[in-house]
mmCIF file of C-alpha atoms in Angstrom:
data_model
loop_
_atom_site.group_PDB
_atom_site.id
_atom_site.type_symbol
_atom_site.label_atom_id
_atom_site.label_comp_id
_atom_site.label_asym_id
_atom_site.label_seq_id
_atom_site.Cartn_x
_atom_site.Cartn_y
_atom_site.Cartn_z
ATOM 1 C CA MET W 1 -9.372 -34.998 -11.453
ATOM 2 C CA ASP W 2 -6.292 -34.606 -13.614
ATOM 3 C CA ILE W 3 -6.176 -30.872 -12.928
ATOM 4 C CA VAL W 4 -6.645 -31.372 -9.183
ATOM 5 C CA GLU W 5 -3.911 -33.979 -9.139
ATOM 6 C CA GLN W 6 -1.589 -31.686 -11.068
ATOM 7 C CA ILE W 7 -2.278 -28.862 -8.620
ATOM 8 C CA GLN W 8 -1.652 -31.168 -5.700
ATOM 9 C CA GLU W 9 1.560 -32.354 -7.309
ATOM 10 C CA LEU W 10 2.720 -28.761 -7.870
ATOM 11 C CA ILE W 11 1.909 -27.897 -4.264
ATOM 12 C CA LEU W 12 3.779 -30.906 -3.004
ATOM 13 C CA THR W 13 6.704 -30.225 -5.336
ATOM 14 C CA TYR W 14 7.091 -26.465 -4.926
ATOM 15 C CA GLY W 15 5.083 -25.675 -1.804
ATOM 16 C CA LEU W 16 7.668 -26.982 0.610
ATOM 17 C CA ASN W 17 10.421 -25.239 -1.326
ATOM 18 C CA ILE W 18 8.541 -21.931 -1.190
ATOM 19 C CA LEU W 19 7.895 -22.371 2.524
ATOM 20 C CA GLY W 20 11.575 -23.205 2.988
ATOM 21 C CA ALA W 21 12.581 -20.088 1.040
ATOM 22 C CA ILE W 22 10.273 -17.936 3.167
ATOM 23 C CA ALA W 23 11.719 -19.509 6.313
ATOM 24 C CA ILE W 24 15.259 -18.778 5.079
ATOM 25 C CA LEU W 25 14.357 -15.129 4.455
ATOM 26 C CA ILE W 26 12.766 -14.769 7.900
ATOM 27 C CA VAL W 27 15.733 -16.367 9.664
ATOM 28 C CA GLY W 28 18.164 -14.338 7.553
ATOM 29 C CA TYR W 29 16.361 -11.102 8.401
ATOM 30 C CA TRP W 30 16.473 -11.965 12.104
ATOM 31 C CA LEU W 31 20.132 -12.989 12.016
ATOM 32 C CA ALA W 32 21.078 -9.839 10.090
ATOM 33 C CA GLY W 33 19.637 -7.632 12.824
ATOM 34 C CA VAL W 34 21.154 -9.646 15.687
ATOM 35 C CA ILE W 35 24.654 -9.928 14.203
ATOM 36 C CA SER W 36 24.664 -6.278 13.054
ATOM 37 C CA ARG W 37 23.834 -5.079 16.578
ATOM 38 C CA TRP W 38 26.425 -7.423 18.058
ATOM 39 C CA VAL W 39 29.147 -6.117 15.735
ATOM 40 C CA GLN W 40 28.314 -2.502 16.593
ATOM 41 C CA LYS W 41 28.268 -3.270 20.307
ATOM 42 C CA ALA W 42 31.610 -5.100 20.129
ATOM 43 C CA LEU W 43 33.295 -2.300 18.170
ATOM 44 C CA SER W 44 31.866 0.408 20.440
ATOM 45 C CA LYS W 45 34.029 -0.954 23.277
ATOM 46 C CA SER W 46 37.123 0.038 21.276
ATOM 47 C CA ASN W 47 35.928 3.680 20.980
ATOM 48 C CA THR W 48 35.294 3.315 17.263
ATOM 49 C CA ASN W 49 33.774 6.356 15.565
ATOM 50 C CA GLU W 50 29.964 6.377 15.600
ATOM 51 C CA ALA W 51 29.719 6.900 11.830
ATOM 52 C CA LEU W 52 32.029 3.951 11.192
ATOM 53 C CA LEU W 53 30.030 1.813 13.643
ATOM 54 C CA ARG W 54 26.814 2.425 11.748
ATOM 55 C CA PHE W 55 28.508 1.858 8.399
ATOM 56 C CA LEU W 56 30.091 -1.459 9.400
ATOM 57 C CA GLY W 57 26.817 -2.543 10.999
ATOM 58 C CA ASN W 58 24.981 -1.811 7.749
ATOM 59 C CA ILE W 59 27.550 -3.752 5.718
ATOM 60 C CA VAL W 60 27.083 -6.820 7.930
ATOM 61 C CA TYR W 61 23.294 -6.416 7.860
ATOM 62 C CA TYR W 62 22.938 -6.223 4.082
ATOM 63 C CA ALA W 63 25.596 -8.895 3.449
ATOM 64 C CA ILE W 64 23.598 -11.405 5.521
ATOM 65 C CA LEU W 65 20.375 -10.370 3.779
ATOM 66 C CA ALA W 66 22.011 -10.868 0.375
ATOM 67 C CA PHE W 67 23.271 -14.299 1.408
ATOM 68 C CA ALA W 68 19.797 -15.229 2.664
ATOM 69 C CA GLY W 69 18.241 -13.996 -0.584
ATOM 70 C CA VAL W 70 20.579 -16.139 -2.707
ATOM 71 C CA ALA W 71 19.898 -19.166 -0.478
ATOM 72 C CA ALA W 72 16.139 -18.608 -0.804
ATOM 73 C CA LEU W 73 16.363 -18.431 -4.602
ATOM 74 C CA GLU W 74 18.334 -21.670 -4.695
ATOM 75 C CA ARG W 75 15.684 -23.275 -2.462
ATOM 76 C CA VAL W 76 12.942 -22.612 -4.997
ATOM 77 C CA GLY W 77 15.087 -23.938 -7.837
ATOM 78 C CA VAL W 78 16.457 -20.730 -9.370
ATOM 79 C CA GLN W 79 19.962 -21.137 -10.782
ATOM 80 C CA THR W 80 21.941 -18.433 -9.005
ATOM 81 C CA ALA W 81 25.357 -19.022 -10.576
ATOM 82 C CA SER W 82 24.675 -16.791 -13.572
ATOM 83 C CA PHE W 83 22.875 -14.314 -11.355
ATOM 84 C CA ILE W 84 25.915 -14.020 -9.078
ATOM 85 C CA ALA W 85 28.210 -13.670 -12.114
ATOM 86 C CA VAL W 86 26.108 -10.771 -13.435
ATOM 87 C CA LEU W 87 26.190 -9.087 -10.032
ATOM 88 C CA GLY W 88 29.963 -9.549 -9.875
ATOM 89 C CA ALA W 89 30.454 -7.995 -13.328
ATOM 90 C CA ALA W 90 28.168 -5.111 -12.417
ATOM 91 C CA GLY W 91 30.066 -4.613 -9.155
ATOM 92 C CA LEU W 92 33.388 -4.526 -11.032
ATOM 93 C CA ALA W 93 32.074 -1.944 -13.504
ATOM 94 C CA ILE W 94 30.707 0.214 -10.698
ATOM 95 C CA GLY W 95 33.995 -0.121 -8.798
ATOM 96 C CA LEU W 96 36.014 1.085 -11.803
ATOM 97 C CA ALA W 97 33.639 3.985 -12.365
ATOM 98 C CA LEU W 98 33.823 5.006 -8.702
ATOM 99 C CA GLN W 99 37.532 4.369 -8.240
ATOM 100 C CA GLY W 100 38.214 7.826 -6.770
ATOM 101 C CA ALA W 101 35.222 7.638 -4.447
ATOM 102 C CA LEU W 102 36.215 4.159 -3.267
ATOM 103 C CA SER W 103 39.737 5.421 -2.558
ATOM 104 C CA ASN W 104 38.298 8.234 -0.438
ATOM 105 C CA PHE W 105 36.016 5.752 1.280
ATOM 106 C CA ALA W 106 38.867 3.362 2.143
ATOM 107 C CA SER W 107 40.940 6.298 3.390
ATOM 108 C CA GLY W 108 38.023 7.478 5.531
ATOM 109 C CA VAL W 109 37.762 4.037 7.140
ATOM 110 C CA MET W 110 41.518 4.130 7.909
ATOM 111 C CA ILE W 111 41.228 7.598 9.457
ATOM 112 C CA LEU W 112 38.318 6.529 11.651
ATOM 113 C CA LEU W 113 40.096 3.323 12.698
ATOM 114 C CA PHE W 114 43.652 4.596 13.325
ATOM 115 C CA LYS W 115 42.655 8.125 14.449
ATOM 116 C CA PRO W 116 45.620 10.292 13.336
ATOM 117 C CA PHE W 117 43.383 13.187 14.417
ATOM 118 C CA GLU W 118 39.965 13.694 15.968
ATOM 119 C CA ILE W 119 37.200 16.277 15.869
ATOM 120 C CA GLY W 120 38.388 19.426 17.650
ATOM 121 C CA HIS W 121 42.075 18.862 16.856
ATOM 122 C CA TYR W 122 44.105 21.547 15.095
ATOM 123 C CA VAL W 123 45.915 20.026 12.139
ATOM 124 C CA GLU W 124 47.790 20.958 8.997
ATOM 125 C CA ILE W 125 46.747 18.860 6.025
ATOM 126 C CA ASN W 126 47.533 19.443 2.361
ATOM 127 C CA ASP W 127 49.077 22.855 3.273
ATOM 128 C CA THR W 128 45.860 23.866 5.065
ATOM 129 C CA PHE W 129 45.807 24.667 8.800
ATOM 130 C CA GLY W 130 42.555 24.536 10.716
ATOM 131 C CA GLU W 131 40.331 22.879 13.287
ATOM 132 C CA VAL W 132 38.782 19.514 12.424
ATOM 133 C CA THR W 133 35.030 20.060 12.609
ATOM 134 C CA ASP W 134 33.844 16.783 11.066
ATOM 135 C CA ILE W 135 35.236 13.483 9.798
ATOM 136 C CA LYS W 136 33.069 11.836 7.167
ATOM 137 C CA ILE W 137 33.486 8.590 5.277
ATOM 138 C CA PHE W 138 34.581 10.370 2.081
ATOM 139 C CA SER W 139 35.996 13.683 3.317
ATOM 140 C CA THR W 140 37.242 15.665 6.315
ATOM 141 C CA ILE W 141 36.145 19.240 7.056
ATOM 142 C CA LEU W 142 38.496 21.899 8.466
ATOM 143 C CA LEU W 143 37.672 25.379 9.762
ATOM 144 C CA THR W 144 40.585 27.760 9.159
ATOM 145 C CA ARG W 145 41.608 30.808 11.211
ATOM 146 C CA GLU W 146 39.843 32.955 8.617
ATOM 147 C CA LYS W 147 36.632 30.963 9.291
ATOM 148 C CA LYS W 148 36.797 29.322 5.895
ATOM 149 C CA THR W 149 35.332 25.827 5.605
ATOM 150 C CA VAL W 150 37.721 23.523 3.727
ATOM 151 C CA ILE W 151 36.553 20.084 2.574
ATOM 152 C CA ILE W 152 39.469 17.726 1.895
ATOM 153 C CA PRO W 153 38.939 14.306 0.265
ATOM 154 C CA ASN W 154 40.174 11.566 2.573
ATOM 155 C CA GLY W 155 42.288 10.057 -0.203
ATOM 156 C CA LEU W 156 44.451 13.203 -0.250
ATOM 157 C CA ILE W 157 44.794 13.121 3.540
ATOM 158 C CA ILE W 158 46.116 9.561 3.707
ATOM 159 C CA SER W 159 48.588 10.169 0.869
ATOM 160 C CA ASP W 160 49.870 13.467 2.340
ATOM 161 C CA LYS W 161 51.715 14.534 5.473
ATOM 162 C CA ILE W 162 49.524 15.140 8.540
ATOM 163 C CA ILE W 163 50.711 17.571 11.234
ATOM 164 C CA ASN W 164 48.609 17.275 14.389
ATOM 165 C CA TYR W 165 49.134 20.240 16.730
ATOM 166 C CA SER W 166 46.678 18.968 19.349
ATOM 167 C CA LYS W 167 47.948 15.417 19.900
ATOM 168 C CA GLN W 168 50.071 16.352 22.942
ATOM 169 C CA GLY W 169 47.513 18.781 24.375
ATOM 170 C CA TYR W 170 49.887 21.761 24.113
ATOM 171 C CA ILE W 171 52.066 23.536 21.573
ATOM 172 C CA ARG W 172 55.172 25.706 21.668
ATOM 173 C CA ALA W 173 54.784 29.312 20.550
ATOM 174 C CA ASP W 174 58.105 30.323 18.955
ATOM 175 C CA MET W 175 58.785 34.068 19.002
ATOM 176 C CA VAL W 176 61.897 36.138 18.333
ATOM 177 C CA PHE W 177 62.646 39.606 19.794
ATOM 178 C CA GLY W 178 65.736 41.678 19.089
ATOM 179 C CA ILE W 179 67.601 44.305 21.121
ATOM 180 C CA GLY W 180 70.430 46.657 20.220
ATOM 181 C CA TYR W 181 74.074 45.746 20.730
ATOM 182 C CA ASP W 182 74.435 48.645 23.187
ATOM 183 C CA ASP W 183 71.555 47.458 25.397
ATOM 184 C CA ASP W 184 71.968 45.442 28.569
ATOM 185 C CA LEU W 185 71.625 41.821 27.431
ATOM 186 C CA LEU W 186 70.992 40.304 30.871
ATOM 187 C CA LYS W 187 68.409 42.969 31.718
ATOM 188 C CA ALA W 188 66.566 42.275 28.469
ATOM 189 C CA LYS W 189 66.615 38.543 29.177
ATOM 190 C CA ARG W 190 65.196 39.057 32.690
ATOM 191 C CA THR W 191 62.487 41.322 31.291
ATOM 192 C CA LEU W 192 61.417 38.714 28.745
ATOM 193 C CA GLU W 193 61.412 35.977 31.407
ATOM 194 C CA GLU W 194 59.222 38.133 33.671
ATOM 195 C CA LEU W 195 56.755 38.777 30.857
ATOM 196 C CA VAL W 196 56.511 35.077 30.084
ATOM 197 C CA ALA W 197 56.148 34.077 33.747
ATOM 198 C CA ALA W 198 53.396 36.665 34.316
ATOM 199 C CA ASP W 199 51.250 35.341 31.462
ATOM 200 C CA GLU W 200 48.632 32.912 32.833
ATOM 201 C CA ARG W 201 48.354 31.164 29.483
ATOM 202 C CA VAL W 202 51.942 29.901 29.645
ATOM 203 C CA LEU W 203 52.237 26.345 31.005
ATOM 204 C CA GLU W 204 54.683 25.517 33.756
ATOM 205 C CA THR W 205 55.371 22.073 32.261
ATOM 206 C CA PRO W 206 57.077 21.896 29.833
ATOM 207 C CA ALA W 207 59.035 24.890 31.126
ATOM 208 C CA PRO W 208 59.301 27.969 28.886
ATOM 209 C CA ARG W 209 62.683 28.985 27.514
ATOM 210 C CA VAL W 210 64.239 32.403 26.894
ATOM 211 C CA ALA W 211 67.727 32.399 25.344
ATOM 212 C CA VAL W 212 69.964 34.292 22.952
ATOM 213 C CA LEU W 213 69.228 32.927 19.503
ATOM 214 C CA GLU W 214 71.749 34.734 17.331
ATOM 215 C CA LEU W 215 73.982 37.766 16.970
ATOM 216 C CA ALA W 216 72.398 39.232 13.878
ATOM 217 C CA ASP W 217 73.625 42.066 11.658
ATOM 218 C CA SER W 218 71.745 44.827 13.490
ATOM 219 C CA SER W 219 70.453 43.163 16.667
ATOM 220 C CA VAL W 220 70.906 40.557 19.358
ATOM 221 C CA ASN W 221 67.943 38.229 18.906
ATOM 222 C CA PHE W 222 66.248 36.337 21.743
ATOM 223 C CA ALA W 223 64.241 33.146 21.223
ATOM 224 C CA VAL W 224 61.143 33.182 23.454
ATOM 225 C CA ARG W 225 59.527 29.743 23.542
ATOM 226 C CA PRO W 226 56.604 29.258 25.936
ATOM 227 C CA TYR W 227 54.296 26.223 25.829
ATOM 228 C CA VAL W 228 50.558 26.941 25.748
ATOM 229 C CA LYS W 229 47.284 25.165 25.137
ATOM 230 C CA ILE W 230 46.422 24.955 21.479
ATOM 231 C CA GLU W 231 43.451 27.318 21.838
ATOM 232 C CA ASP W 232 45.772 30.013 23.293
ATOM 233 C CA TYR W 233 48.408 29.742 20.580
ATOM 234 C CA TRP W 234 47.341 32.578 18.310
ATOM 235 C CA ASP W 235 46.276 34.844 21.178
ATOM 236 C CA ILE W 236 49.710 34.783 22.792
ATOM 237 C CA ARG W 237 51.428 35.165 19.424
ATOM 238 C CA LEU W 238 49.415 38.338 18.831
ATOM 239 C CA ASP W 239 49.561 39.727 22.388
ATOM 240 C CA MET W 240 53.195 39.152 23.349
ATOM 241 C CA PRO W 241 54.874 41.489 20.795
ATOM 242 C CA GLU W 242 52.804 44.430 22.076
ATOM 243 C CA ARG W 243 53.645 43.622 25.702
ATOM 244 C CA VAL W 244 57.336 43.290 24.890
ATOM 245 C CA LYS W 245 57.430 46.621 23.053
ATOM 246 C CA LEU W 246 55.700 48.506 25.884
ATOM 247 C CA ARG W 247 57.890 46.882 28.552
ATOM 248 C CA PHE W 248 61.101 47.504 26.600
ATOM 249 C CA ASP W 249 60.113 51.161 26.292
ATOM 250 C CA GLU W 250 59.659 51.356 30.075
ATOM 251 C CA GLU W 251 63.027 49.691 30.692
ATOM 252 C CA GLY W 252 64.850 51.783 28.117
ATOM 253 C CA ILE W 253 65.660 48.796 25.933
ATOM 254 C CA SER W 254 65.757 49.507 22.223
ATOM 255 C CA ILE W 255 64.381 47.389 19.435
ATOM 256 C CA PRO W 256 66.681 48.137 16.484
ATOM 257 C CA TYR W 257 65.762 48.173 12.846
ATOM 258 C CA PRO W 258 68.081 47.268 9.971
ATOM 259 C CA GLN W 259 70.636 49.994 9.339
ATOM 260 C CA HIS W 260 73.927 50.544 7.562
ATOM 261 C CA ASP W 261 76.872 52.707 8.620
ATOM 262 C CA VAL W 262 78.244 54.710 5.681
ATOM 263 C CA HIS W 263 81.813 56.026 5.949
ATOM 264 C CA LEU W 264 82.918 58.829 3.584
ATOM 265 C CA PHE W 265 86.584 59.259 2.795
ATOM 266 C CA GLN W 266 87.719 62.565 1.263
ATOM 267 C CA SER W 267 90.707 62.304 -1.020
ATOM 268 C CA ASN W 268 93.063 65.277 -1.526
#
């Protein structure tokens, strides 16, 4: 009878606590799922990046589970103070060991939240120009004009200058063409304006500009500045010089090259 009574006493003493702990875990598991989905749904209305949505949802989910686990341990009589202290010390050690990774992670969260650039934008980061093909939590991937894949840690991106060429939806293609001092300046200007106006890639707004840039040593230089879509930038930069040369040849306009006049004086 003593053994039966002891068993009954243990059941009465710890049984309810164990049932309470199980109930806490079940409720915590349910709340973790509900609150995690609610957070993701609320953030999705602000056009938050999908990867960041999932990450923040997971943080909320596992934080609630951890809280429920600690509460369940306390319910069954386990002293959790020392346990939490050990976890805190371990977390500090891991944080120091992964300091660089955590910096990249924090920078990735800032990029996804504040959106200095998006996938598909053409940017210049850390002296590298390319198209943003992916934005990850720890790094950003660029595809250069040479089709090279460049992976840049997000920590470097946040600490460096970011030039976004796609933010406005268009970009100005700056080009310079020179003519000789003996050529007809107004005719050359009209020719350049006609070439720019005939190119379908050139945007009407903002309006393109053709103007005399400088009177150089061997040439009169024109600044030709059309605005184009970002995807047309390199095409027009490569096509326009050929068109200008062929049209100048037809119009009899010269494109000078650097030269020096040498004067010889004969002494008696």
